PDB file of C-alpha atoms in Angstrom:
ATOM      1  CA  UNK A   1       0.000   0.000   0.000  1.00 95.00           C
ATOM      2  CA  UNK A   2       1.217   3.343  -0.940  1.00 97.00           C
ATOM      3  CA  UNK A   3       0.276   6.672   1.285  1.00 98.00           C
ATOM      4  CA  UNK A   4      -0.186  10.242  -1.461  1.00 97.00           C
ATOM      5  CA  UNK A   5      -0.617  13.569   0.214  1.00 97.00           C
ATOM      6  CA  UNK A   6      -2.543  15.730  -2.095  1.00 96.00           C
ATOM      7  CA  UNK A   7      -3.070  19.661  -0.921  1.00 94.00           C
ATOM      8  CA  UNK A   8      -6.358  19.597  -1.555  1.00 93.00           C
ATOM      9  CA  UNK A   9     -10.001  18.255  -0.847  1.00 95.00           C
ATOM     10  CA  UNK A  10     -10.655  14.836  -2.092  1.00 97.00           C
ATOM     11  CA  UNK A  11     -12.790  12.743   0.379  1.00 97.00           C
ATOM     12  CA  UNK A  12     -13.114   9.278  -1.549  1.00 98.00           C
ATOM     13  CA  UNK A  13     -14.823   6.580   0.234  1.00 98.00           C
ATOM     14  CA  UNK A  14     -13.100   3.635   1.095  1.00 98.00           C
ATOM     15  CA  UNK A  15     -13.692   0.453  -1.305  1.00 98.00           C
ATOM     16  CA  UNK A  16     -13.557   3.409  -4.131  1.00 98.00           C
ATOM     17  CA  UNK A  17     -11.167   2.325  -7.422  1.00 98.00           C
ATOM     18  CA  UNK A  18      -9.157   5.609  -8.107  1.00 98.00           C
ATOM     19  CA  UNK A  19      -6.843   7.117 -10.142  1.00 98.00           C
ATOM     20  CA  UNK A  20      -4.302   9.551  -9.533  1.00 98.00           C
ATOM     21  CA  UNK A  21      -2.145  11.032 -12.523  1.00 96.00           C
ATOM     22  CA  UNK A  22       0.902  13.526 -12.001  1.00 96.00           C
ATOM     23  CA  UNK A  23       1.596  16.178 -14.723  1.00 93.00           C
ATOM     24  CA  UNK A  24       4.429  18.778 -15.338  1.00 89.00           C
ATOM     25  CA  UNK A  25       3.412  22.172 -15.872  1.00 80.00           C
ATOM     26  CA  UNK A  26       4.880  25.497 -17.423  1.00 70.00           C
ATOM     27  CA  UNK A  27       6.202  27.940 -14.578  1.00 66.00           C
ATOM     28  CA  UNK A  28       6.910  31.316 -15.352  1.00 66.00           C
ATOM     29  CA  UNK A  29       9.902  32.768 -13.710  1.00 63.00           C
ATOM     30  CA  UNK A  30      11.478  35.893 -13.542  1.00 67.00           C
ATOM     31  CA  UNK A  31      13.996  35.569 -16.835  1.00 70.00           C
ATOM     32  CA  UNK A  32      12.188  32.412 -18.474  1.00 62.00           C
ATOM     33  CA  UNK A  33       9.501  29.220 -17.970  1.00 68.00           C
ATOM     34  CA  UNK A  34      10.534  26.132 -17.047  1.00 65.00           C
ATOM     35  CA  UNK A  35       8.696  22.599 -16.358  1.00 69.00           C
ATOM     36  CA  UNK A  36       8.046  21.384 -12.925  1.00 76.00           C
ATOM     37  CA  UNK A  37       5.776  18.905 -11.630  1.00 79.00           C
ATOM     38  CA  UNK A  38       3.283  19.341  -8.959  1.00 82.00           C
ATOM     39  CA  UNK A  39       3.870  16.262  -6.550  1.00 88.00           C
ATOM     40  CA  UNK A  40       1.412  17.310  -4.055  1.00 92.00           C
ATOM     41  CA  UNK A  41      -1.255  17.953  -6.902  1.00 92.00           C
ATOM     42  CA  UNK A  42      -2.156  14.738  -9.350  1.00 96.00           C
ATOM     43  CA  UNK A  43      -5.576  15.234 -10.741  1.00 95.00           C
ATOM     44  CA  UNK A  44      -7.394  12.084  -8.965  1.00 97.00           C
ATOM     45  CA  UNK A  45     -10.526  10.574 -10.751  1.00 97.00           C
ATOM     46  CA  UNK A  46     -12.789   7.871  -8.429  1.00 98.00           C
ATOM     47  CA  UNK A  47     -13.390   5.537 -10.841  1.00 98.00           C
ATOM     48  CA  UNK A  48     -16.589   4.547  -9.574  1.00 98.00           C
ATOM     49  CA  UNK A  49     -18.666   7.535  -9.451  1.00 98.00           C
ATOM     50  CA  UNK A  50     -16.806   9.406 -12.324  1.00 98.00           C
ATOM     51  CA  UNK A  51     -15.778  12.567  -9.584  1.00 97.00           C
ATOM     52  CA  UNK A  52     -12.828  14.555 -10.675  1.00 95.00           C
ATOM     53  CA  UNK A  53     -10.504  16.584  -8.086  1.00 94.00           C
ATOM     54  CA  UNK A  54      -7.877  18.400  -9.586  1.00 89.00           C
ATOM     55  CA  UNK A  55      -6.201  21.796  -8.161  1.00 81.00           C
ATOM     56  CA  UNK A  56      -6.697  25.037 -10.079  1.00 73.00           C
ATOM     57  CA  UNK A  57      -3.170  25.394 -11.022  1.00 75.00           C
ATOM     58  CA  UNK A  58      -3.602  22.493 -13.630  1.00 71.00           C
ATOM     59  CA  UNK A  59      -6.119  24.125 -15.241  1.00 67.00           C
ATOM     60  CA  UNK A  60      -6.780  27.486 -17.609  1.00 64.00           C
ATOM     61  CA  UNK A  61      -7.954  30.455 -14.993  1.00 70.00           C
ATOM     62  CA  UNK A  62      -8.336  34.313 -16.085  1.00 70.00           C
ATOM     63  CA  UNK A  63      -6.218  34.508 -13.170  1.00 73.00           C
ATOM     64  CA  UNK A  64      -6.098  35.712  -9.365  1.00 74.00           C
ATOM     65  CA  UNK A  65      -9.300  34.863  -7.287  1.00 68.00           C
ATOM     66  CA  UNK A  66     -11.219  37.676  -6.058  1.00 70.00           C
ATOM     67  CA  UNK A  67     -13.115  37.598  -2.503  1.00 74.00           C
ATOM     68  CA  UNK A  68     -16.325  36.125  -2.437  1.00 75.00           C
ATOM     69  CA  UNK A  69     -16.688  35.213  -5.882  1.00 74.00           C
ATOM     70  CA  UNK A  70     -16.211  32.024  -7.869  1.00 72.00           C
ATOM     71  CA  UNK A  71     -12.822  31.048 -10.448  1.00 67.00           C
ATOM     72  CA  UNK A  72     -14.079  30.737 -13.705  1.00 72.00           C
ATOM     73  CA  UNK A  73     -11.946  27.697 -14.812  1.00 68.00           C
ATOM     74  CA  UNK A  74     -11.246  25.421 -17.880  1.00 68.00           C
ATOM     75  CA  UNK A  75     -13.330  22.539 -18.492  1.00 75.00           C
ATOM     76  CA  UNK A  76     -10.198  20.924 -19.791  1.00 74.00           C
ATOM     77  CA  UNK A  77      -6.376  20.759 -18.592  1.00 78.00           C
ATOM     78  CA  UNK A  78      -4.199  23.706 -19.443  1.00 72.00           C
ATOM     79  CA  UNK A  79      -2.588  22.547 -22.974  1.00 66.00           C
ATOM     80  CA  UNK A  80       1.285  22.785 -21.238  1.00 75.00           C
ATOM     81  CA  UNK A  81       0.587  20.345 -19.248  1.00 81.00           C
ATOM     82  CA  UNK A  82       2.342  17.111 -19.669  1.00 88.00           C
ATOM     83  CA  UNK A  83       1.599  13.330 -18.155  1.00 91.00           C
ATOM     84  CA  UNK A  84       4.548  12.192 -15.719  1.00 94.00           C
ATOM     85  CA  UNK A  85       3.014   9.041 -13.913  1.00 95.00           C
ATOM     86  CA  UNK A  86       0.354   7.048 -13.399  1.00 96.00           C
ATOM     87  CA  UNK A  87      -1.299   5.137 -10.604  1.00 97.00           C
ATOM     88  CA  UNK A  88      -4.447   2.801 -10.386  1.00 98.00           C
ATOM     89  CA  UNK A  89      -5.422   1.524  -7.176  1.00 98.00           C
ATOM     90  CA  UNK A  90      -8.256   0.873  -4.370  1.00 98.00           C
ATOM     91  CA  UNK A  91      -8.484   3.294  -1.508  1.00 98.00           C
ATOM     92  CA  UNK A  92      -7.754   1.837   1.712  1.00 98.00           C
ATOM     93  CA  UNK A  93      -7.603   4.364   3.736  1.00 98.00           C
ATOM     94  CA  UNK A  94      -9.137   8.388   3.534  1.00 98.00           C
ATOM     95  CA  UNK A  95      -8.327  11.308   5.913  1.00 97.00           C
ATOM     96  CA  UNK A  96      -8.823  15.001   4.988  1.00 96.00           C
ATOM     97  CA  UNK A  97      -7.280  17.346   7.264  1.00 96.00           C
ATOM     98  CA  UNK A  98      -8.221  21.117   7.824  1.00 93.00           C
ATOM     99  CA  UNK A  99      -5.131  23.093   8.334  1.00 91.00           C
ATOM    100  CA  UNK A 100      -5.739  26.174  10.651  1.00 90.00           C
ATOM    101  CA  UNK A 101      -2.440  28.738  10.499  1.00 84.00           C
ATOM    102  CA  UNK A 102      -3.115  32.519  11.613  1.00 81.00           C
ATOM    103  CA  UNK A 103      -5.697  34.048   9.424  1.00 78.00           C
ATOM    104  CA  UNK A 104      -5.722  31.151   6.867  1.00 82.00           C
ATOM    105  CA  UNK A 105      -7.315  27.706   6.474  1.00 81.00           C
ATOM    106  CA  UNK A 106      -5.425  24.920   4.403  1.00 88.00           C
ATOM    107  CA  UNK A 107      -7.036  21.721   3.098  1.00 91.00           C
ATOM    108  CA  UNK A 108      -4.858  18.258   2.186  1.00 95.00           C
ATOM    109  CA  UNK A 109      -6.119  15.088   1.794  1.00 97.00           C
ATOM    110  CA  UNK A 110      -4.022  11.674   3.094  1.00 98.00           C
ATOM    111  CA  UNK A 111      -5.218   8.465   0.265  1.00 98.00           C
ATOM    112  CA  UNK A 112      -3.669   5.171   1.178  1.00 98.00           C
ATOM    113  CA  UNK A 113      -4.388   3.215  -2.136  1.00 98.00           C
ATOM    114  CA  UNK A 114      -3.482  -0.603  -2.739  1.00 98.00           C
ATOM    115  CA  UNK A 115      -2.333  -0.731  -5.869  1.00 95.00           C
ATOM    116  CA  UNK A 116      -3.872  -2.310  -9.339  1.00 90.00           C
ATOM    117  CA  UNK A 117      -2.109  -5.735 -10.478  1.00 71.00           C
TER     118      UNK A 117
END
């Protein structure tokens, strides 16, 4: 069994098949872009009721968030982004942890998945 920390909200129910898959992305720094992948942020599908969770920063925004009002987002992944690995398994185990620092609140989710084959 294999233990991923993702950095956001994904409460699968035990039992659930999943599927987690990691992606590089296009960073912009200060003199050029550059690929990096997001460990902490697959885009994890429950197989068996077709959910999606995925974090915004895989995905086309208009760009910062404003107070109180939804992030118009992509229905698809941002076209930069690139498949890294794959992983298929059952979840074994789900925790989802509220992070409470000063004035701000953090989500991450702990999946313990056995793995397919």
């Amino acid at each position: 069994m294999q233990k991923y920390v993702v950095i956001f909200q994904a409460p699968i129910p035990v039992g659930h098949r999943v599927e987690l898959v990691w992606y590089e992305v296009v960073v912009d720094g200060m003199f050029s872009t550059s690929r990096k992948e997001r460990p902490h942020e697959p885009v994890i599908t429950d197989l068996d009721t077709g959910i999606v969770y995925v974090s915004d920063r895989l995905l086309v925004t208009p760009g910062m968030k404003r107070p109180k009002e939804p992030l118009e987002v992509s229905e698809g992944l941002d076209g930069g982004a690139k498949e890294v690995r794959r992983v298929r398994g059952v979840v074994r185990g789900c925790r989802v942890v509220t992070i409470l620092s000063f004035s701000d609140v953090d989500l991450q989710t702990e999946l313990t998945i056995a793995p397919e084959g």
